[in-house]
Amino acid sequence: MPIISPSLLAANFADLRSDIEMINRSEADWLHLDVMDGVFVPNISFGFPVLEAVAKLCTKKLDVHLMIVEPGKFIQEVKALGAYMMNVHYEACPHLHRTIQQIHEAGMKAGVTLNPHTPVCVLEDIIQDVDMVLLMTVNPGFGGQKFIEHSIQKVKTLKALIQRTGSTALIEVDGGVNGETGQRLVEAGTDVLVAGSYVFRADTPEQRIIELKHLQ
Ligand code: DX5
Ligand code: ZN
């Protein structure tokens, strides 16, 4: 059974409380929180004041995805949320090993995220040190985009790297996940499914979460 991490980016921002309460009641395992800065990605989402309010209401583990430059500057802010997982982009971290170390020192799990064009092979010398690899299956910055097909092969390549090196890293995917792409992603070796629109834009979001949770 995959871990399910619905993405709050597709929630109703005028009534976040209702959507978070739905997530709390649901079979979701984590809540995925997308922070954007308008520099690393061409969009701005929400920042720490909003996340603090969300963190107070949410009973699920927080899976924070920072789509920002210099994410290492915000480790203490993410820790203060009580986050479980802090994901930083490979492309935004010139000293990734140090950043991963600092996330661990702060008591959080550390995830490294790859943009669609970044090959899995760049993880060769860091895969033993991370708790998760987040593969972007769309270009980051927006919800509701079309799934990039090449991602299936990328999951398989990453799975092979993890097995070859004896790493315990989880594989998470983010972007364009629905029942159909989710099925193929799980078959390819994905451990964690992020889903925004497919969950929050549905008439019965809790059912969508159950559907994804039962993929195998
Ligand atoms: C995109 C974000 C995603 C987004 C996914 O940059 O990282 O988490 O919410 O949205 P969907 O599931 O609608 O593609
Ligand atoms: Zn995300």
XYZ file of N, CA and C and ligand atoms in Angstrom:
663
model
N 0.843 -1.217 0.000
C 0.000 0.000 0.000
C 0.866 1.250 0.000
N 0.683 2.142 -0.966
C 1.494 3.366 -0.949
C 1.092 4.304 0.191
N 2.032 5.123 0.579
C 1.755 6.235 1.498
C 1.086 7.315 0.658
N 0.016 7.924 1.171
C -0.694 8.953 0.407
C -0.497 10.323 1.076
N -0.051 11.270 0.255
C 0.264 12.614 0.741
C -0.480 13.655 -0.119
N -1.747 13.933 0.202
C -2.506 14.914 -0.588
C -1.836 16.291 -0.532
N -1.844 16.986 -1.656
C -1.188 18.296 -1.731
C -2.180 19.420 -1.485
N -1.908 20.186 -0.445
C -2.808 21.270 -0.029
C -2.936 22.373 -1.074
N -2.015 22.386 -2.050
C -2.048 23.418 -3.090
C -3.390 23.443 -3.832
N -4.068 22.307 -3.902
C -5.331 22.246 -4.638
C -6.547 22.401 -3.716
N -6.305 22.711 -2.438
C -7.417 22.850 -1.488
C -8.139 24.182 -1.703
N -9.244 24.363 -1.004
C -9.995 25.620 -1.042
C -9.374 26.576 -0.017
N -8.626 27.566 -0.507
C -7.899 28.454 0.407
C -8.827 29.358 1.216
N -10.074 29.470 0.791
C -11.026 30.272 1.559
C -11.619 29.465 2.711
N -11.350 28.167 2.736
C -11.885 27.314 3.803
C -10.918 26.163 4.067
N -9.694 26.530 4.424
C -8.678 25.498 4.643
C -9.062 24.569 5.798
N -9.734 25.120 6.793
C -10.089 24.304 7.956
C -10.902 23.071 7.537
N -11.897 23.280 6.679
C -12.734 22.142 6.257
C -11.906 21.107 5.523
N -11.016 21.571 4.650
C -10.209 20.616 3.886
C -9.219 19.873 4.793
N -8.673 20.553 5.768
C -7.732 19.873 6.680
C -8.486 18.867 7.556
N -9.681 19.244 7.982
C -10.473 18.293 8.779
C -10.832 17.056 7.953
N -11.093 17.269 6.652
C -11.351 16.129 5.757
C -10.104 15.227 5.709
N -8.935 15.832 5.551
C -7.683 15.058 5.515
C -7.497 14.302 6.836
N -7.766 14.956 7.949
C -7.605 14.306 9.262
C -8.488 13.062 9.376
N -9.703 13.148 8.833
C -10.652 12.010 8.892
C -10.293 10.911 7.906
N -9.553 11.266 6.868
C -9.347 10.363 5.729
C -8.254 9.337 5.993
N -8.040 8.480 4.993
C -6.970 7.472 5.078
C -5.610 8.021 4.640
N -5.544 9.331 4.388
C -4.248 9.926 4.001
C -3.243 9.713 5.131
N -1.988 9.542 4.741
C -0.936 9.323 5.735
C -0.246 10.631 6.096
N 0.028 11.438 5.072
C 0.747 12.693 5.242
C -0.078 13.812 4.610
N 0.351 15.055 4.881
C -0.175 16.209 4.146
C 1.015 16.897 3.475
N 0.925 17.071 2.152
C 2.021 17.644 1.357
C 1.830 19.154 1.245
N 2.864 19.908 1.613
C 2.765 21.369 1.664
C 3.795 21.988 0.726
N 3.329 22.684 -0.299
C 4.169 23.226 -1.368
C 4.474 24.699 -1.139
N 5.715 24.991 -0.827
C 6.133 26.390 -0.641
C 6.867 26.852 -1.893
N 6.430 27.972 -2.473
C 7.048 28.504 -3.708
C 7.445 29.956 -3.476
N 8.522 30.366 -4.155
C 9.064 31.703 -3.900
C 9.032 32.641 -5.105
N 8.526 32.178 -6.248
C 8.512 33.039 -7.423
C 9.883 33.232 -8.047
N 10.895 32.545 -7.531
C 12.254 32.645 -8.072
C 12.705 31.269 -8.566
N 12.685 30.301 -7.661
C 13.043 28.943 -8.080
C 12.000 28.376 -9.033
N 10.745 28.730 -8.782
C 9.646 28.341 -9.679
C 8.843 29.589 -10.047
N 8.173 29.577 -11.206
C 7.463 30.785 -11.655
C 6.078 30.940 -11.027
N 5.994 30.776 -9.706
C 4.717 30.944 -9.013
C 5.007 31.152 -7.525
N 4.044 31.690 -6.803
C 4.157 31.874 -5.353
C 2.930 31.218 -4.733
N 3.135 30.400 -3.703
C 1.976 29.718 -3.102
C 1.675 30.319 -1.740
N 2.194 29.718 -0.692
C 1.954 30.231 0.668
C 3.248 30.079 1.455
N 3.312 30.811 2.552
C 4.533 30.798 3.351
C 4.276 30.365 4.784
N 5.213 30.673 5.668
C 5.174 30.125 7.021
C 3.983 30.565 7.868
N 3.492 31.809 7.766
C 2.319 32.151 8.585
C 1.120 31.254 8.281
N 0.924 30.936 7.017
C -0.182 30.044 6.635
C 0.120 28.624 7.131
N 1.363 28.192 6.926
C 1.730 26.826 7.331
C 1.574 26.624 8.847
N 1.858 27.659 9.606
C 1.709 27.535 11.069
C 0.253 27.259 11.435
N -0.658 27.952 10.770
C -2.083 27.739 11.039
C -2.506 26.329 10.611
N -1.978 25.889 9.463
C -2.291 24.546 8.952
C -1.753 23.484 9.918
N -0.521 23.677 10.363
C 0.123 22.685 11.231
C -0.649 22.502 12.532
N -1.246 23.583 13.024
C -2.009 23.503 14.284
C -3.247 22.632 14.117
N -3.832 22.639 12.914
C -5.079 21.901 12.691
C -4.853 20.468 12.241
N -3.721 20.219 11.601
C -3.535 18.928 10.927
C -2.973 17.866 11.868
N -3.583 16.684 11.836
C -3.117 15.584 12.688
C -2.225 14.605 11.922
N -2.080 14.802 10.614
C -1.233 13.906 9.805
C 0.204 14.432 9.796
N 1.132 13.562 9.368
C 2.526 13.989 9.262
C 2.670 15.026 8.154
N 3.488 16.044 8.399
C 3.659 17.116 7.406
C 4.863 16.832 6.518
N 4.598 16.858 5.211
C 5.568 16.556 4.159
C 5.795 17.881 3.420
N 6.837 18.601 3.824
C 7.028 19.969 3.319
C 7.945 19.953 2.092
N 7.454 20.522 0.998
C 8.177 20.559 -0.280
C 8.534 22.006 -0.582
N 9.818 22.333 -0.415
C 10.263 23.711 -0.611
C 10.736 23.919 -2.040
N 9.967 24.672 -2.807
C 10.369 25.034 -4.175
C 10.894 26.455 -4.119
N 12.016 26.602 -3.419
C 12.583 27.937 -3.171
C 14.099 27.862 -3.322
N 14.718 29.004 -3.596
C 16.183 29.056 -3.591
C 16.655 29.059 -2.136
N 17.823 28.535 -1.913
C 18.444 28.491 -0.580
C 17.503 27.934 0.502
N 16.954 26.744 0.288
C 16.026 26.182 1.280
C 16.691 25.928 2.641
N 18.006 25.772 2.624
C 18.734 25.532 3.876
C 18.597 26.667 4.881
N 18.178 27.831 4.425
C 17.992 28.979 5.328
C 16.760 28.816 6.217
N 15.878 27.889 5.854
C 14.585 27.814 6.534
C 14.386 26.532 7.342
N 15.485 25.855 7.672
C 15.373 24.586 8.404
C 14.694 24.794 9.765
N 15.054 25.857 10.458
C 14.464 26.068 11.793
C 12.967 26.399 11.695
N 12.582 27.116 10.664
C 11.164 27.451 10.470
C 10.344 26.192 10.167
N 10.928 25.299 9.366
C 10.213 24.060 9.033
C 10.132 23.159 10.268
N 11.224 23.107 11.007
C 11.240 22.322 12.251
C 10.166 22.835 13.222
N 10.038 24.174 13.313
C 9.075 24.777 14.246
C 7.628 24.379 13.906
N 7.392 23.993 12.659
C 6.049 23.525 12.268
C 5.762 22.139 12.823
N 6.845 21.447 13.240
C 6.696 20.051 13.645
C 6.685 19.136 12.434
N 7.324 19.574 11.342
C 7.297 18.790 10.094
C 7.992 17.443 10.277
N 7.481 16.453 9.575
C 8.063 15.108 9.571
C 9.166 15.035 8.521
N 8.869 15.534 7.330
C 9.779 15.417 6.184
C 10.026 16.796 5.594
N 11.297 17.119 5.347
C 11.624 18.378 4.666
C 12.299 18.030 3.346
N 11.635 18.415 2.253
C 12.149 18.127 0.904
C 12.771 19.377 0.309
N 14.039 19.253 -0.109
C 14.728 20.365 -0.778
C 15.092 19.918 -2.194
N 15.134 20.880 -3.096
C 15.477 20.533 -4.472
C 16.980 20.379 -4.659
N 17.372 19.336 -5.340
C 18.765 19.135 -5.748
C 19.280 20.377 -6.476
N 18.433 20.954 -7.335
C 18.849 22.079 -8.185
C 19.033 23.369 -7.381
N 18.538 23.392 -6.139
C 18.603 24.614 -5.322
C 19.666 24.527 -4.226
N 20.391 23.416 -4.190
C 21.331 23.197 -3.074
C 22.740 22.878 -3.561
N 23.616 23.885 -3.649
C 24.991 23.604 -4.068
C 25.742 22.745 -3.049
N 25.323 22.809 -1.779
C 25.967 22.002 -0.739
C 24.920 21.068 -0.144
N 24.414 20.193 -0.991
C 23.293 19.323 -0.611
C 23.625 18.446 0.591
N 24.829 17.905 0.628
C 25.196 17.012 1.734
C 25.085 17.737 3.069
N 25.578 18.985 3.107
C 25.492 19.779 4.341
C 24.034 20.076 4.700
N 23.250 20.423 3.715
C 21.832 20.744 3.967
C 21.097 19.525 4.538
N 21.379 18.355 3.952
C 20.750 17.110 4.444
C 21.155 16.865 5.899
N 22.443 17.054 6.171
C 22.950 16.879 7.542
C 22.228 17.813 8.511
N 22.051 19.055 8.096
C 21.412 20.047 8.982
C 19.932 19.726 9.206
N 19.280 19.184 8.195
C 17.870 18.775 8.370
C 17.799 17.648 9.398
N 18.725 16.701 9.284
C 18.762 15.594 10.248
C 19.080 16.098 11.659
N 20.017 17.011 11.755
C 20.365 17.564 13.074
C 19.165 18.258 13.710
N 18.288 18.790 12.867
C 17.076 19.463 13.377
C 15.995 18.450 13.751
N 16.270 17.157 13.530
C 15.338 16.117 13.953
C 14.271 15.755 12.936
N 14.488 16.146 11.677
C 13.495 15.812 10.637
C 14.060 14.783 9.667
N 13.173 14.137 8.949
C 13.570 13.305 7.815
C 13.929 14.244 6.665
N 14.874 13.794 5.841
C 15.347 14.647 4.743
C 15.029 14.011 3.403
N 14.393 14.808 2.550
C 14.092 14.355 1.193
C 14.803 15.235 0.185
N 15.271 14.623 -0.897
C 15.851 15.409 -1.992
C 14.935 15.275 -3.203
N 14.675 16.417 -3.832
C 13.724 16.467 -4.944
C 14.448 16.710 -6.262
N 14.022 16.010 -7.302
C 14.593 16.196 -8.642
C 13.544 16.758 -9.588
N 13.931 17.810 -10.319
C 13.093 18.310 -11.409
C 13.041 17.266 -12.525
N 12.066 17.383 -13.437
C 11.944 16.361 -14.484
C 13.204 16.163 -15.331
N 13.983 17.228 -15.529
C 15.159 17.091 -16.408
C 16.408 16.614 -15.674
N 16.345 16.496 -14.369
C 17.543 16.115 -13.603
C 17.616 14.596 -13.500
N 18.706 14.002 -13.989
C 18.760 12.535 -13.985
C 18.999 11.950 -12.597
N 18.505 10.740 -12.412
C 18.638 10.025 -11.146
C 20.107 9.793 -10.778
N 20.977 9.667 -11.804
C 22.386 9.322 -11.529
C 23.099 10.366 -10.670
N 22.589 11.609 -10.592
C 23.262 12.617 -9.750
C 23.116 12.291 -8.263
N 22.270 11.312 -7.938
C 22.050 10.950 -6.535
C 23.022 9.880 -6.037
N 23.815 9.353 -6.945
C 24.734 8.244 -6.647
C 25.463 8.425 -5.298
N 25.963 9.631 -5.033
C 26.782 9.853 -3.836
C 26.028 10.479 -2.667
N 24.697 10.523 -2.756
C 23.911 11.086 -1.643
C 22.764 10.138 -1.250
N 22.543 9.112 -2.056
C 21.371 8.249 -1.853
C 21.386 7.540 -0.491
N 22.581 7.286 0.040
C 22.685 6.615 1.351
C 22.315 7.561 2.493
N 22.313 8.851 2.227
C 22.127 9.840 3.296
C 20.717 10.406 3.368
N 19.887 10.102 2.393
C 18.550 10.709 2.383
C 17.474 9.686 2.761
N 16.381 10.195 3.302
C 15.271 9.324 3.704
C 14.258 9.161 2.581
N 14.302 10.090 1.625
C 13.338 10.013 0.527
C 13.887 10.754 -0.684
N 13.496 10.285 -1.859
C 13.728 11.037 -3.099
C 12.359 11.376 -3.661
N 12.150 12.669 -3.901
C 10.886 13.133 -4.480
C 11.132 13.423 -5.957
N 10.527 12.625 -6.807
C 10.654 12.842 -8.256
C 9.499 13.713 -8.720
N 9.842 14.858 -9.317
C 8.797 15.704 -9.904
C 8.338 15.051 -11.205
N 7.042 14.799 -11.287
C 6.497 14.152 -12.475
C 5.731 15.167 -13.340
N 5.862 16.451 -12.955
C 5.516 17.615 -13.788
C 6.589 18.651 -13.467
N 6.639 19.748 -14.240
C 7.542 20.837 -13.862
C 6.944 21.560 -12.665
N 7.743 21.775 -11.601
C 7.183 22.325 -10.376
C 6.684 23.749 -10.538
N 5.673 24.093 -9.769
C 5.160 25.463 -9.758
C 3.645 25.553 -9.844
N 3.020 24.541 -10.395
C 1.568 24.603 -10.602
C 0.936 23.229 -10.387
N -0.293 23.251 -9.893
C -1.068 22.025 -9.820
C -1.789 21.797 -11.141
N -2.368 20.623 -11.267
C -3.245 20.344 -12.404
C -2.565 20.169 -13.747
N -1.259 19.889 -13.771
C -0.561 19.710 -15.047
C -0.571 18.237 -15.464
N -0.188 18.041 -16.725
C -0.190 16.694 -17.294
C 1.064 15.921 -16.849
N 0.844 14.709 -16.454
C 1.891 13.785 -16.038
C 2.922 13.577 -17.156
N 4.206 13.650 -16.813
C 5.276 13.408 -17.792
C 5.566 11.900 -17.842
N 5.315 11.299 -18.982
C 5.387 9.839 -19.140
C 6.745 9.244 -18.777
N 7.809 9.970 -19.104
C 9.160 9.456 -18.841
C 9.383 9.132 -17.350
N 8.511 9.701 -16.501
C 8.658 9.507 -15.055
C 8.588 8.035 -14.648
N 7.860 7.233 -15.400
C 7.739 5.804 -15.042
C 9.118 5.148 -15.110
N 9.824 5.434 -16.192
C 11.178 4.891 -16.344
C 12.095 5.427 -15.257
N 11.884 6.687 -14.902
C 12.735 7.313 -13.879
C 12.548 6.637 -12.512
N 11.309 6.310 -12.191
C 11.047 5.594 -10.929
C 11.790 4.256 -10.937
N 11.752 3.562 -12.065
C 12.430 2.251 -12.157
C 13.944 2.409 -11.993
N 14.501 3.445 -12.618
C 15.938 3.691 -12.513
C 16.325 4.003 -11.064
N 15.483 4.817 -10.415
C 15.751 5.169 -9.011
C 15.633 3.945 -8.116
N 14.638 3.128 -8.360
C 14.443 1.901 -7.568
C 15.691 1.018 -7.684
N 16.214 0.909 -8.888
C 17.411 0.078 -9.108
C 18.614 0.654 -8.348
N 18.760 1.976 -8.353
C 19.865 2.615 -7.615
C 19.735 2.337 -6.118
N 18.512 2.456 -5.611
C 18.260 2.232 -4.181
C 18.594 0.787 -3.814
N 18.170 -0.149 -4.656
C 18.429 -1.562 -4.352
C 19.913 -1.879 -4.457
N 20.564 -1.335 -5.463
C 21.993 -1.620 -5.668
C 22.842 -1.091 -4.511
N 22.448 0.065 -3.946
C 23.271 0.689 -2.907
C 22.819 0.313 -1.502
N 21.725 -0.423 -1.389
C 21.212 -0.793 -0.069
C 20.628 0.399 0.687
N 20.269 1.450 -0.030
C 19.663 2.631 0.596
C 18.252 2.292 1.068
N 17.803 3.020 2.097
C 16.438 2.807 2.593
C 15.507 3.942 2.148
N 15.973 4.760 1.208
C 15.178 5.920 0.775
C 13.842 5.502 0.163
N 12.809 6.235 0.525
C 11.497 6.058 -0.108
C 11.485 6.806 -1.429
N 10.626 6.369 -2.337
C 10.419 7.083 -3.604
C 9.051 7.749 -3.564
N 9.060 9.083 -3.680
C 7.797 9.839 -3.726
C 7.672 10.481 -5.106
N 6.468 10.570 -5.617
C 6.233 11.243 -6.903
C 5.214 12.354 -6.705
N 5.333 13.397 -7.529
C 4.530 14.601 -7.339
C 4.209 15.248 -8.684
N 2.915 15.255 -9.022
C 2.463 15.949 -10.222
C 1.720 15.039 -11.170
N 0.470 15.390 -11.450
C -0.319 14.624 -12.417
C -0.695 13.227 -11.947
N -0.695 13.027 -10.643
C -1.048 11.698 -10.127
C -2.569 11.560 -10.060
N -3.066 10.486 -10.662
C -4.492 10.129 -10.575
C -4.570 8.605 -10.463
N -5.746 8.055 -10.558
C -5.885 6.606 -10.397
C -5.082 5.828 -11.422
N -5.049 6.344 -12.642
C -4.375 5.631 -13.739
C -2.852 5.762 -13.658
N -2.358 7.003 -13.542
C -0.893 7.173 -13.438
C -0.400 6.601 -12.110
N -1.215 6.748 -11.065
C -0.852 6.217 -9.747
C -0.618 4.709 -9.796
N -1.482 4.012 -10.497
C -1.343 2.549 -10.637
C 0.005 2.186 -11.256
N 0.340 2.871 -12.353
C 1.598 2.542 -13.049
C 2.813 2.960 -12.220
N 2.675 4.064 -11.476
C 3.782 4.524 -10.633
C 4.047 3.537 -9.491
N 2.980 3.018 -8.914
C 3.143 2.041 -7.822
C 3.760 0.758 -8.371
N 3.304 0.324 -9.534
C 3.883 -0.888 -10.158
C 5.376 -0.694 -10.436
N 5.774 0.529 -10.759
C 7.180 0.808 -11.078
C 8.055 0.896 -9.825
N 7.421 0.991 -8.635
C 8.218 1.009 -7.401
C 8.041 2.234 -6.516
N 7.027 3.039 -6.784
C 6.781 4.237 -5.972
C 6.235 3.872 -4.590
N 6.754 4.558 -3.571
C 6.296 4.331 -2.197
C 5.290 5.381 -1.730
N 5.423 6.612 -2.233
C 4.592 7.717 -1.741
C 3.988 8.474 -2.916
N 2.660 8.600 -2.923
C 1.962 9.342 -3.976
C 1.490 10.680 -3.424
N 1.922 11.771 -4.083
C 1.358 13.095 -3.804
C 0.231 13.297 -4.814
N -0.889 13.827 -4.370
C -1.966 14.123 -5.327
C -2.689 15.379 -4.863
N -2.759 16.364 -5.750
C -3.438 17.620 -5.453
C -4.824 17.642 -6.037
N -4.906 17.993 -7.336
C -6.217 18.124 -7.984
C -7.053 16.861 -7.892
N -6.394 15.706 -8.057
C -7.168 14.461 -8.102
C -7.939 14.242 -6.804
N -7.387 14.732 -5.691
C -8.070 14.584 -4.405
C -9.008 15.766 -4.157
N -8.447 16.980 -4.148
C -9.225 18.125 -3.658
C -10.278 18.627 -4.644
N -10.097 18.342 -5.937
C -11.081 18.834 -6.907
C -12.170 17.791 -7.181
N -12.178 16.735 -6.385
C -13.173 15.679 -6.577
C -14.412 15.951 -5.730
N -15.559 15.379 -6.122
C -16.776 15.505 -5.312
C -16.629 14.723 -4.009
N -15.876 13.616 -4.084
C -15.693 12.781 -2.899
C -14.192 12.564 -2.660
N -13.525 13.584 -2.115
C -12.067 13.503 -1.936
C -11.622 12.306 -1.090
N -12.391 11.985 -0.060
C -11.973 10.866 0.804
C -11.963 9.550 0.035
N -12.903 9.417 -0.924
C -12.937 8.213 -1.757
C -11.714 8.133 -2.660
N -11.319 9.276 -3.178
C -10.135 9.325 -4.047
C -8.894 8.892 -3.254
N -8.824 9.315 -2.000
C -7.677 8.937 -1.156
C -7.684 7.423 -0.940
N -8.859 6.869 -0.685
C -8.982 5.405 -0.495
C -8.549 4.687 -1.774
N -9.004 5.205 -2.915
C -8.644 4.584 -4.207
C -7.122 4.536 -4.368
N -6.465 5.661 -4.108
C -5.003 5.708 -4.260
C -4.322 4.810 -3.222
N -4.854 4.817 -2.018
C -4.253 4.032 -0.920
C -4.269 2.540 -1.235
N -5.273 2.103 -1.984
C -5.402 0.666 -2.257
C -4.768 0.223 -3.555
N -4.018 1.096 -4.216
C -3.286 0.680 -5.417
C -2.164 -0.272 -5.021
N -1.925 -1.238 -5.890
C -0.795 -2.143 -5.606
C -0.217 -2.707 -6.887
C 3.615 21.318 -8.080
C 3.495 20.825 -6.654
C 2.557 19.700 -6.497
C 1.130 19.983 -6.929
C 0.647 18.724 -7.605
O 4.713 22.125 -8.205
O 4.744 20.407 -6.164
O 2.585 19.165 -5.188
O 0.264 20.320 -5.886
O -0.599 18.980 -8.149
P -1.399 17.915 -9.023
O -1.524 16.674 -8.188
O -2.685 18.610 -9.277
O -0.588 17.678 -10.256
Zn 4.836 19.280 -4.229
